[in-house]
PDB file of C-alpha atoms and ligand atoms in Angstrom:
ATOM      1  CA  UNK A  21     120.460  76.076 141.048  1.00  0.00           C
ATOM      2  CA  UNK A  22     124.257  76.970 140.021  1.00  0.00           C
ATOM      3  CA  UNK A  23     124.321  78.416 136.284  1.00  0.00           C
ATOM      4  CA  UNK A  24     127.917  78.354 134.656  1.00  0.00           C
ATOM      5  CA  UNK A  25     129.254  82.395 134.074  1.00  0.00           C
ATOM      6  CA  UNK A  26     130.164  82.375 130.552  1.00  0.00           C
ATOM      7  CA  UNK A  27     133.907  82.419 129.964  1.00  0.00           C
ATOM      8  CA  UNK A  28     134.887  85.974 129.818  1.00  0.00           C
ATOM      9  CA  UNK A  29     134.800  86.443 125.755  1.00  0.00           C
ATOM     10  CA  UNK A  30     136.359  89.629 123.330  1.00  0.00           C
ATOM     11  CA  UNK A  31     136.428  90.489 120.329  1.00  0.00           C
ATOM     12  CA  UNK A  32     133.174  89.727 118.113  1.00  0.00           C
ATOM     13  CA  UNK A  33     129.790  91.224 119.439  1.00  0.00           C
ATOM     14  CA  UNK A  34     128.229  88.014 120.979  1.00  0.00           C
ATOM     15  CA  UNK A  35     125.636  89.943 122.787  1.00  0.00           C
ATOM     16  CA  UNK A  36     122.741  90.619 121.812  1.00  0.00           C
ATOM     17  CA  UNK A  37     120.151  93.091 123.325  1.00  0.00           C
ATOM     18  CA  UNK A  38     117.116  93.625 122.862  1.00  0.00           C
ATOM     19  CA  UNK A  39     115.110  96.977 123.934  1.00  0.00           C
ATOM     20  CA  UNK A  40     114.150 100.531 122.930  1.00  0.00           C
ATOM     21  CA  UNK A  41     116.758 103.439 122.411  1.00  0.00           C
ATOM     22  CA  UNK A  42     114.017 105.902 124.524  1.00  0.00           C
ATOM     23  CA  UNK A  43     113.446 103.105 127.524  1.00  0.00           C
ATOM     24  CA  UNK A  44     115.135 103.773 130.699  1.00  0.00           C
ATOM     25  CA  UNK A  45     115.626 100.394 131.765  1.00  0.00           C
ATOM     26  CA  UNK A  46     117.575  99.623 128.218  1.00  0.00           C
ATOM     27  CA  UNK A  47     119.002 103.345 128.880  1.00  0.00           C
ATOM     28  CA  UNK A  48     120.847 101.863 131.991  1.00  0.00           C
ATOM     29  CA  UNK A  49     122.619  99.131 130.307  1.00  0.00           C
ATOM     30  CA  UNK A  50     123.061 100.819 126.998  1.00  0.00           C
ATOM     31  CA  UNK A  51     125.187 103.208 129.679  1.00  0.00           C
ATOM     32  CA  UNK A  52     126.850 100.700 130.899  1.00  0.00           C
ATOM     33  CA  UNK A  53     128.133  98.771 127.470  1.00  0.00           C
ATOM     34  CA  UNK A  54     129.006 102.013 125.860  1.00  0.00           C
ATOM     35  CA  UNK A  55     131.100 102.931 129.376  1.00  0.00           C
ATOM     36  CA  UNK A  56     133.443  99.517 129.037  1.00  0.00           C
ATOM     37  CA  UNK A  57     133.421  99.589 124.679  1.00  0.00           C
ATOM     38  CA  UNK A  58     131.494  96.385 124.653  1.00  0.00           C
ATOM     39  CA  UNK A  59     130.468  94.899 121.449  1.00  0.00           C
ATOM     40  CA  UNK A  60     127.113  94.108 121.207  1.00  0.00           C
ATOM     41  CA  UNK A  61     124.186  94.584 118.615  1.00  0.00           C
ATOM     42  CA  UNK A  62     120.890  96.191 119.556  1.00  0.00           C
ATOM     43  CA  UNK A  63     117.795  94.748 118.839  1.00  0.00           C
ATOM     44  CA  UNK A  64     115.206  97.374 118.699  1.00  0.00           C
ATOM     45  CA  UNK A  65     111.822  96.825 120.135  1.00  0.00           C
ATOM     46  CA  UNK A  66     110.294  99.557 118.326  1.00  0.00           C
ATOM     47  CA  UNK A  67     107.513  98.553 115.992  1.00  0.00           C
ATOM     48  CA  UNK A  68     108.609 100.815 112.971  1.00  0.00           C
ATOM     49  CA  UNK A  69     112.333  99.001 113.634  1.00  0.00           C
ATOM     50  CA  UNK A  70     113.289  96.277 111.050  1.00  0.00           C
ATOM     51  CA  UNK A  71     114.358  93.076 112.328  1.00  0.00           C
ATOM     52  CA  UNK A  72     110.500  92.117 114.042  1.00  0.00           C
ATOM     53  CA  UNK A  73     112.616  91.000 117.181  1.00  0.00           C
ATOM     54  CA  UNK A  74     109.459  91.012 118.972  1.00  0.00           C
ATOM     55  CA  UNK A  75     108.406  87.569 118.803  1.00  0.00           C
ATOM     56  CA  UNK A  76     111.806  86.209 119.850  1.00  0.00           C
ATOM     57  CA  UNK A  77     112.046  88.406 122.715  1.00  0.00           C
ATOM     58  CA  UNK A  78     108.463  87.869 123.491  1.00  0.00           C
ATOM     59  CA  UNK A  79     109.354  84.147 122.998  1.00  0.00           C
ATOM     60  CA  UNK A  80     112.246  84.537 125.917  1.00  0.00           C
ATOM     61  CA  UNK A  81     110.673  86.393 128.194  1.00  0.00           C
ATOM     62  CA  UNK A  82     106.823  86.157 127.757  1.00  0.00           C
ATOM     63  CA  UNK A  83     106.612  88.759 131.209  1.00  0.00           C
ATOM     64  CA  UNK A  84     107.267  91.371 128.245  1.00  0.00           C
ATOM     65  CA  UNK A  85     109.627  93.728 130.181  1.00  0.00           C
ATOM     66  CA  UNK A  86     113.258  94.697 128.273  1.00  0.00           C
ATOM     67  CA  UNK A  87     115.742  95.243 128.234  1.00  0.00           C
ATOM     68  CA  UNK A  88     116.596  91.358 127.856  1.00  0.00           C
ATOM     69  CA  UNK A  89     120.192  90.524 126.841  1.00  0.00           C
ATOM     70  CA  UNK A  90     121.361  86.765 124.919  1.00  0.00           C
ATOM     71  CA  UNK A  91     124.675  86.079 125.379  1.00  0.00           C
ATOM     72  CA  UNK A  92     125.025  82.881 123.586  1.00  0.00           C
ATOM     73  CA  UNK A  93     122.750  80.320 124.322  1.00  0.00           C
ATOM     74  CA  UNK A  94     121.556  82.313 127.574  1.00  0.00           C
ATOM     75  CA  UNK A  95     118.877  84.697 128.406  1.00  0.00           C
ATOM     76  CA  UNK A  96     119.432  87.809 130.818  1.00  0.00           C
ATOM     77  CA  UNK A  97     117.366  89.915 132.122  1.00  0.00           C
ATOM     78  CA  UNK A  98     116.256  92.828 134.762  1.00  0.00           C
ATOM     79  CA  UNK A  99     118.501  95.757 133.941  1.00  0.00           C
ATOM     80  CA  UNK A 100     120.921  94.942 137.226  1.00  0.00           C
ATOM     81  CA  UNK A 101     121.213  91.551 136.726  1.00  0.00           C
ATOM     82  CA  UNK A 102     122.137  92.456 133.048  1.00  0.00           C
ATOM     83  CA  UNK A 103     124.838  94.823 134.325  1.00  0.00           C
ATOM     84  CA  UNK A 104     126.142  92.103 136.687  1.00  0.00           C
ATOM     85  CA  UNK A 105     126.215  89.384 133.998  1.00  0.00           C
ATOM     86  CA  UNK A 106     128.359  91.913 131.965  1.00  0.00           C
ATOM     87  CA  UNK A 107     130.435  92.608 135.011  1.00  0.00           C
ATOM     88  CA  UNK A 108     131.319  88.645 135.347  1.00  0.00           C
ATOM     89  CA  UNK A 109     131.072  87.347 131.963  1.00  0.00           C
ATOM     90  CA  UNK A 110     132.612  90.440 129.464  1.00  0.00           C
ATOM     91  CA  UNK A 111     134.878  92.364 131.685  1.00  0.00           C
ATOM     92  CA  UNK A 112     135.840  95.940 130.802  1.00  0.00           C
ATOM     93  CA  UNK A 113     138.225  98.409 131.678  1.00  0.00           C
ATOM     94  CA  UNK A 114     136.067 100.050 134.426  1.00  0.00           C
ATOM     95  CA  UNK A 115     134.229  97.814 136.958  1.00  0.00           C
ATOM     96  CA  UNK A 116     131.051  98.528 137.573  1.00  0.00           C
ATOM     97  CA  UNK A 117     130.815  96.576 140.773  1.00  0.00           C
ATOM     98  CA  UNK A 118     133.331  97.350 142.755  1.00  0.00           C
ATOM     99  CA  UNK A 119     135.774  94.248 144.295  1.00  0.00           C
ATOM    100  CA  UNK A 120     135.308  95.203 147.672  1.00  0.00           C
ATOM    101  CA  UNK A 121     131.956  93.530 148.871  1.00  0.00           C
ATOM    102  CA  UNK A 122     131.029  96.541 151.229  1.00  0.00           C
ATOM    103  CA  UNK A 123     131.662  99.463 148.501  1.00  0.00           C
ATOM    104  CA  UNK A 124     129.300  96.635 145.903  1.00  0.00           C
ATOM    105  CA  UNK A 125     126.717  96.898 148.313  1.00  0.00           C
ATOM    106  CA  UNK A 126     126.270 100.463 148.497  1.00  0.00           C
ATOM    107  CA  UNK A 127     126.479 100.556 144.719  1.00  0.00           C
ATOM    108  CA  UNK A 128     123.604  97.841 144.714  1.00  0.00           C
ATOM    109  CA  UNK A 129     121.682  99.762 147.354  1.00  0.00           C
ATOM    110  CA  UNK A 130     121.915 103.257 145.165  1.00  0.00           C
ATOM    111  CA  UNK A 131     120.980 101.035 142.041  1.00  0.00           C
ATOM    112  CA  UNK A 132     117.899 100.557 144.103  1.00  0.00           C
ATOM    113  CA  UNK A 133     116.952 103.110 145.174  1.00  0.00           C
ATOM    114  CA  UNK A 134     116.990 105.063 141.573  1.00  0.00           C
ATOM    115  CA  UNK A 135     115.251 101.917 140.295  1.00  0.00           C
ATOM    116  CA  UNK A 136     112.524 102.208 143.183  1.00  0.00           C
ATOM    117  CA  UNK A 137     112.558 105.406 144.401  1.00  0.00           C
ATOM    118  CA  UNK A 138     112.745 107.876 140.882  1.00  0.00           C
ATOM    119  CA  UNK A 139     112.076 105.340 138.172  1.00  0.00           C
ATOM    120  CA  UNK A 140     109.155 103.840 139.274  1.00  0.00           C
ATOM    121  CA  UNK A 141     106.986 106.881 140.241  1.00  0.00           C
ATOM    122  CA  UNK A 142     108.321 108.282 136.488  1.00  0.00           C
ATOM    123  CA  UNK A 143     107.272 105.016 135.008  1.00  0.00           C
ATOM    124  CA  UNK A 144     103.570 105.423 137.225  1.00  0.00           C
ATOM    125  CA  UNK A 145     102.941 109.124 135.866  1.00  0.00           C
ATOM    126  CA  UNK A 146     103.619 107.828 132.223  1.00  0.00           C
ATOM    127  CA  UNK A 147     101.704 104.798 132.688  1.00  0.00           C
ATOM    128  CA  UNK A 148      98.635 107.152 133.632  1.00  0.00           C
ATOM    129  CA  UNK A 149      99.375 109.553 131.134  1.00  0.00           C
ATOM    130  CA  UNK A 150      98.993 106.647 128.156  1.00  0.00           C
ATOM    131  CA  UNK A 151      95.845 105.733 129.096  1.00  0.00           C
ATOM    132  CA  UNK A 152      94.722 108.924 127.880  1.00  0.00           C
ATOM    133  CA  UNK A 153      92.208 109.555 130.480  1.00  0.00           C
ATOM    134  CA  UNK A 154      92.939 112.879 131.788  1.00  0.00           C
ATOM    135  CA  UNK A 155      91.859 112.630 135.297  1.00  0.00           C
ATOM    136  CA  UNK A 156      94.353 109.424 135.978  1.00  0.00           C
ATOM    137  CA  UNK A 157      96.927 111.612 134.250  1.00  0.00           C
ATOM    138  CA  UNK A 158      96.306 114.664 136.768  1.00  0.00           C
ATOM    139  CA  UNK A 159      96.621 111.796 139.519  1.00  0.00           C
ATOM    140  CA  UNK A 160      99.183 109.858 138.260  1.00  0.00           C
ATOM    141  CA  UNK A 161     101.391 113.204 138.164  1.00  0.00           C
ATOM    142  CA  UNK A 162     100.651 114.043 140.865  1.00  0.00           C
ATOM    143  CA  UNK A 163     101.313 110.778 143.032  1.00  0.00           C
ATOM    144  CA  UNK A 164     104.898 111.118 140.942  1.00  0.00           C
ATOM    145  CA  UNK A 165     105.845 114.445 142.028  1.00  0.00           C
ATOM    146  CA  UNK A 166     105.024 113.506 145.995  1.00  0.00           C
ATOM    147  CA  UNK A 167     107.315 110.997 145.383  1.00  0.00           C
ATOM    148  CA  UNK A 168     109.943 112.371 143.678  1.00  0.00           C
ATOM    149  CA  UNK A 169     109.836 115.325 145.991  1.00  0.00           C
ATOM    150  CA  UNK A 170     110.492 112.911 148.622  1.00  0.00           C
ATOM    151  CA  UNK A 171     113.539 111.181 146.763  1.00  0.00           C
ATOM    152  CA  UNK A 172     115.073 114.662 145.195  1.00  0.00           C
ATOM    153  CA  UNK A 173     115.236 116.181 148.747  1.00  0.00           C
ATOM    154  CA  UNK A 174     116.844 112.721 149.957  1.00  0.00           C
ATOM    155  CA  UNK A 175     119.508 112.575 147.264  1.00  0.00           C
ATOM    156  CA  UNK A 176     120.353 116.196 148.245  1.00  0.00           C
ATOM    157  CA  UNK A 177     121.210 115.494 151.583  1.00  0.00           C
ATOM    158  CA  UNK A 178     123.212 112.475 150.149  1.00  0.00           C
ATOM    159  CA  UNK A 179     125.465 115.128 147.965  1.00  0.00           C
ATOM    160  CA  UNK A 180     126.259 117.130 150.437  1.00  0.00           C
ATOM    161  CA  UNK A 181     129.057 115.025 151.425  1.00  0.00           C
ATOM    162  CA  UNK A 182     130.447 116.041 148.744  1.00  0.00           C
ATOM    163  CA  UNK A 183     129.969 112.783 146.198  1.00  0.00           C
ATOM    164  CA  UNK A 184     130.921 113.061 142.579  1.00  0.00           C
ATOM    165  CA  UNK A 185     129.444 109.988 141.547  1.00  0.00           C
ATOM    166  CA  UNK A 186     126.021 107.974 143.032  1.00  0.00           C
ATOM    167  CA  UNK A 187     128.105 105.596 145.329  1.00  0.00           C
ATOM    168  CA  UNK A 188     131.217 107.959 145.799  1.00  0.00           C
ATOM    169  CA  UNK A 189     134.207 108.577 143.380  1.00  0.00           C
ATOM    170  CA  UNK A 190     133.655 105.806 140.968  1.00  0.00           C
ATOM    171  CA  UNK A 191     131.797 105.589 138.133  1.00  0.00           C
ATOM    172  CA  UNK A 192     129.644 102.547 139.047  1.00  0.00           C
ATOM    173  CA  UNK A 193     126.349 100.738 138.099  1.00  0.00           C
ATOM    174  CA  UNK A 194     124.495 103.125 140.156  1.00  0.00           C
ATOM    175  CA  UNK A 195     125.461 106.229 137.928  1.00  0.00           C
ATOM    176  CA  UNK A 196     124.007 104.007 135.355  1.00  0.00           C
ATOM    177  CA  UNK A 197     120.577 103.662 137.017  1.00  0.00           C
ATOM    178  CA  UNK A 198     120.854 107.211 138.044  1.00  0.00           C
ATOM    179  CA  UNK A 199     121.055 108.315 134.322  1.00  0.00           C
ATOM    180  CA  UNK A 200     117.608 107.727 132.648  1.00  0.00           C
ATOM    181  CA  UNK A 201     116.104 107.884 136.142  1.00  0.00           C
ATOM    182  CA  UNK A 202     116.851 111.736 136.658  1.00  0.00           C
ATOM    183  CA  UNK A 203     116.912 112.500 132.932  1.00  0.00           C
ATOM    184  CA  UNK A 204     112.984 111.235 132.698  1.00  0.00           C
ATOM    185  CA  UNK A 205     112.303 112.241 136.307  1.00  0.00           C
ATOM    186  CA  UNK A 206     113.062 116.174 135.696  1.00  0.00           C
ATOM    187  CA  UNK A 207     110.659 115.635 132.889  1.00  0.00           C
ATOM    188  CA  UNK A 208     107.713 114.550 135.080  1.00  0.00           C
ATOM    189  CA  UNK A 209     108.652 116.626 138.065  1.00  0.00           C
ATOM    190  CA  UNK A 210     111.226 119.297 137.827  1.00  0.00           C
ATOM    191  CA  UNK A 211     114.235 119.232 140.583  1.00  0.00           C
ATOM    192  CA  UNK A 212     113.827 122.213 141.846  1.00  0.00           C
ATOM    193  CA  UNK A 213     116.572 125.288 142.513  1.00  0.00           C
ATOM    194  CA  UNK A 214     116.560 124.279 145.601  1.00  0.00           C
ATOM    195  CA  UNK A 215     118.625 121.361 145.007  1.00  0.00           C
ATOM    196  CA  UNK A 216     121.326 122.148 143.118  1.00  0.00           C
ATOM    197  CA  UNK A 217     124.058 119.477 144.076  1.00  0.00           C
ATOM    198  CA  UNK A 218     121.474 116.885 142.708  1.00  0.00           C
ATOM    199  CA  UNK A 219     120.723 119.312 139.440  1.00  0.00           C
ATOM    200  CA  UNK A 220     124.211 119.656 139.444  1.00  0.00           C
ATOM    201  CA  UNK A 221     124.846 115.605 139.543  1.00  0.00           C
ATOM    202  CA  UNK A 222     121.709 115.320 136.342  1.00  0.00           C
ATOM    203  CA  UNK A 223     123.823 117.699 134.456  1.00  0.00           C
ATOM    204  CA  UNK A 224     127.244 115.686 135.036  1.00  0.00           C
ATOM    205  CA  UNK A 225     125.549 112.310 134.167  1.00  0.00           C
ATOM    206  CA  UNK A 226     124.312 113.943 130.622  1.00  0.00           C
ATOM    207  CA  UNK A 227     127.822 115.206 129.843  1.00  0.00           C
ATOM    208  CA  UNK A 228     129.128 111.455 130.252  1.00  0.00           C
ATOM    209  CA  UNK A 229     130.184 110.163 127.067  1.00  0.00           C
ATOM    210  CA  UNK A 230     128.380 106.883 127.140  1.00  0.00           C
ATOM    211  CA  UNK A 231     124.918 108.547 128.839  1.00  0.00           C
ATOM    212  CA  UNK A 232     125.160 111.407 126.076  1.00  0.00           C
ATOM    213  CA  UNK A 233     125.297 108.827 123.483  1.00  0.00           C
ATOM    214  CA  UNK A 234     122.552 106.119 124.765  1.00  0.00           C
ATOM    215  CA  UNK A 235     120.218 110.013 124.777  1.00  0.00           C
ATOM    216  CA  UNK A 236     121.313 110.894 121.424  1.00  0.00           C
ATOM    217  CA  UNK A 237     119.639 107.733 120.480  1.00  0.00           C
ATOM    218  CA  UNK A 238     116.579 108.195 121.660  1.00  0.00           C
ATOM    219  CA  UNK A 239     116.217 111.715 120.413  1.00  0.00           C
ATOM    220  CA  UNK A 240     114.002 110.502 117.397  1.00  0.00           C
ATOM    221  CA  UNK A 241     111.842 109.091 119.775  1.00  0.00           C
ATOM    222  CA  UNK A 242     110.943 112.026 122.410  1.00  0.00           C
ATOM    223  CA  UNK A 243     107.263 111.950 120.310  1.00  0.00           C
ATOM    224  CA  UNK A 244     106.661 108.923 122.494  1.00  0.00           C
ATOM    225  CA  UNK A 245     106.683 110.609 126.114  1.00  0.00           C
ATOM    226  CA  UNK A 246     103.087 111.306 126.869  1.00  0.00           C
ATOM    227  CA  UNK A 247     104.177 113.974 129.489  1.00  0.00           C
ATOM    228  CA  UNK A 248     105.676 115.786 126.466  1.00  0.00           C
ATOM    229  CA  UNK A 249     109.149 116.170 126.309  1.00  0.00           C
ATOM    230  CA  UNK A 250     110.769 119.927 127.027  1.00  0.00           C
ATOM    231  CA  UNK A 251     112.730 121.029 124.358  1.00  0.00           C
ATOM    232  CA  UNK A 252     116.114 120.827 126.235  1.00  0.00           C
ATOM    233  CA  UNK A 253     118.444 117.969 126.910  1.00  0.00           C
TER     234      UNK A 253
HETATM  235  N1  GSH B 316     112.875  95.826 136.628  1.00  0.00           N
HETATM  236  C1  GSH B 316     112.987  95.836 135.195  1.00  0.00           C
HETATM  237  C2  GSH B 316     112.089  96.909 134.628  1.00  0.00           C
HETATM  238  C3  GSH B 316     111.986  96.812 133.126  1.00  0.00           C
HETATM  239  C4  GSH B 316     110.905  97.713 132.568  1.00  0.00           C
HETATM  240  O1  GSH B 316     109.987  98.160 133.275  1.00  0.00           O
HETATM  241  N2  GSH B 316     111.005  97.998 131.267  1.00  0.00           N
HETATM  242  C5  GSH B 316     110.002  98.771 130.579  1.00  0.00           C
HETATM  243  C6  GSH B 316     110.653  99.668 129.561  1.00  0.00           C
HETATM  244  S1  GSH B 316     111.641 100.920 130.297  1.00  0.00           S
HETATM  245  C7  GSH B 316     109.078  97.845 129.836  1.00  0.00           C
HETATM  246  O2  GSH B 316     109.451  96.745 129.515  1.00  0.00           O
HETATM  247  N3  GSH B 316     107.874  98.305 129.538  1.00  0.00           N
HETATM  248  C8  GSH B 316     106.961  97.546 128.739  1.00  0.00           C
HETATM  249  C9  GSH B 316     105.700  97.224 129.476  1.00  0.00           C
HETATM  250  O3  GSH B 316     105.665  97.380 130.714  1.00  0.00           O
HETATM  251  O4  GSH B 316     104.785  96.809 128.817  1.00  0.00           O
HETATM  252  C10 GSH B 316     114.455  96.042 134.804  1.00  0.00           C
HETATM  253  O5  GSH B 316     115.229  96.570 135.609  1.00  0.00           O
HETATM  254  O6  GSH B 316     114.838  95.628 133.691  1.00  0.00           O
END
């Protein structure tokens, strides 16, 4: 089935989204709003919030997951499909896909991989973690930091040809996914000294503008990681 691509629109916030200023997933397309100005109004998730969005998101998307964007009378989400919506439908000045179909596909494969390969085992570790029972904590960690080890030494090798950004020179989608990945990630499992062109790439995505903003608004909510959250960042 062939769904129309809104009309590219300006102007007015006509978007709204709907997530939590401390999830990754809505980290990654806060990121990639703030990077192109795009208006758009939040719609916090968080139970203290105002606004009890919940039951309209719930009502949208009843597989609970956000971030989940409306833009008009239609319902987006999964954080990369979000990202490519914005892309068609609410251009900006800096594409986040690039044009050329072989540089979009290594941008889609490094959204991927950040999604697969850092965020999940970060999102298994806190999963264990909230159940409060120590010993799936201790394993839950500890499945995480295999992993991670596995992807940090990976991404290493990647930088040593001597990338700025997660698909080359270009700010792109990827550096979006890359973002909250490796900012939660160093949480659960600290990238060791022994990669420092990937520590190096963590501390260049927090002193982008729009990733330094999306953190600052999660700040009040660093309470909420059950790993507990080191007192840097
Ligand atoms: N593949 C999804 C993942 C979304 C996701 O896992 N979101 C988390 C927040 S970061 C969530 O909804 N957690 C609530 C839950 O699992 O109950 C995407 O890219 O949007």
């Amino acid at each position: 089935m062939t769904l129309p691509v809104p009309a590219p629109t300006q102007g007015a916030a006509t978007l709204a989204l709907y997530g939590h200023p401390f999830s990754s997933y809505t980290q990654k397309v806060l990121t990639a709003l703030y990077e192109n100005g795009t208006p758009f109004e939040l719609r916090n998730l968080d139970p203290a919030a105002p606004g009890g969005h919940a039951a309209e998101w719930l009502r949208r998307w009843p597989f609970a997951k956000f971030p989940l964007l409306v833009d008009g009378g239609r319902t987006v989400v999964e954080s990369s499909i979000v990202i490519e919506h914005l892309q068609l439908a609410h251009p900006g000045p800096l594409r986040l896909i690039p044009p050329d179909p072989v540089a979009a596909l290594e941008v889609r494969f490094m959204d991927r991989f950040f999604d697969l390969h850092v965020m999940a085992p970060v999102q298994h570790a806190v999963g264990a973690a909230l159940t409060g029972d120590p010993a799936r904590r201790a394993e839950g960690v500890a499945v995480a930091a295999d992993k991670l080890g596995k992807a940090y030494a990976w991404l290493e090798g990647e930088w040593a040809s001597g990338r700025t950004w997660a698909a080359g020179e270009g700010f792109t989608m990827a550096d979006c996914a890359a973002a909250p990945a490796l900012f939660y990630a160093d949480w659960t499992h600290p990238i060791a000294a022994a990669y420092p062109l990937l520590r190096a790439y963590r501390a260049r995505l927090l002193a982008r503008p729009s990733f330094a903003r999306t953190v600052e608004g999660g700040r009040p909510y660093r309470h909420y990681f059950p790993l507990g959250a080191p007192d840097r960042d």
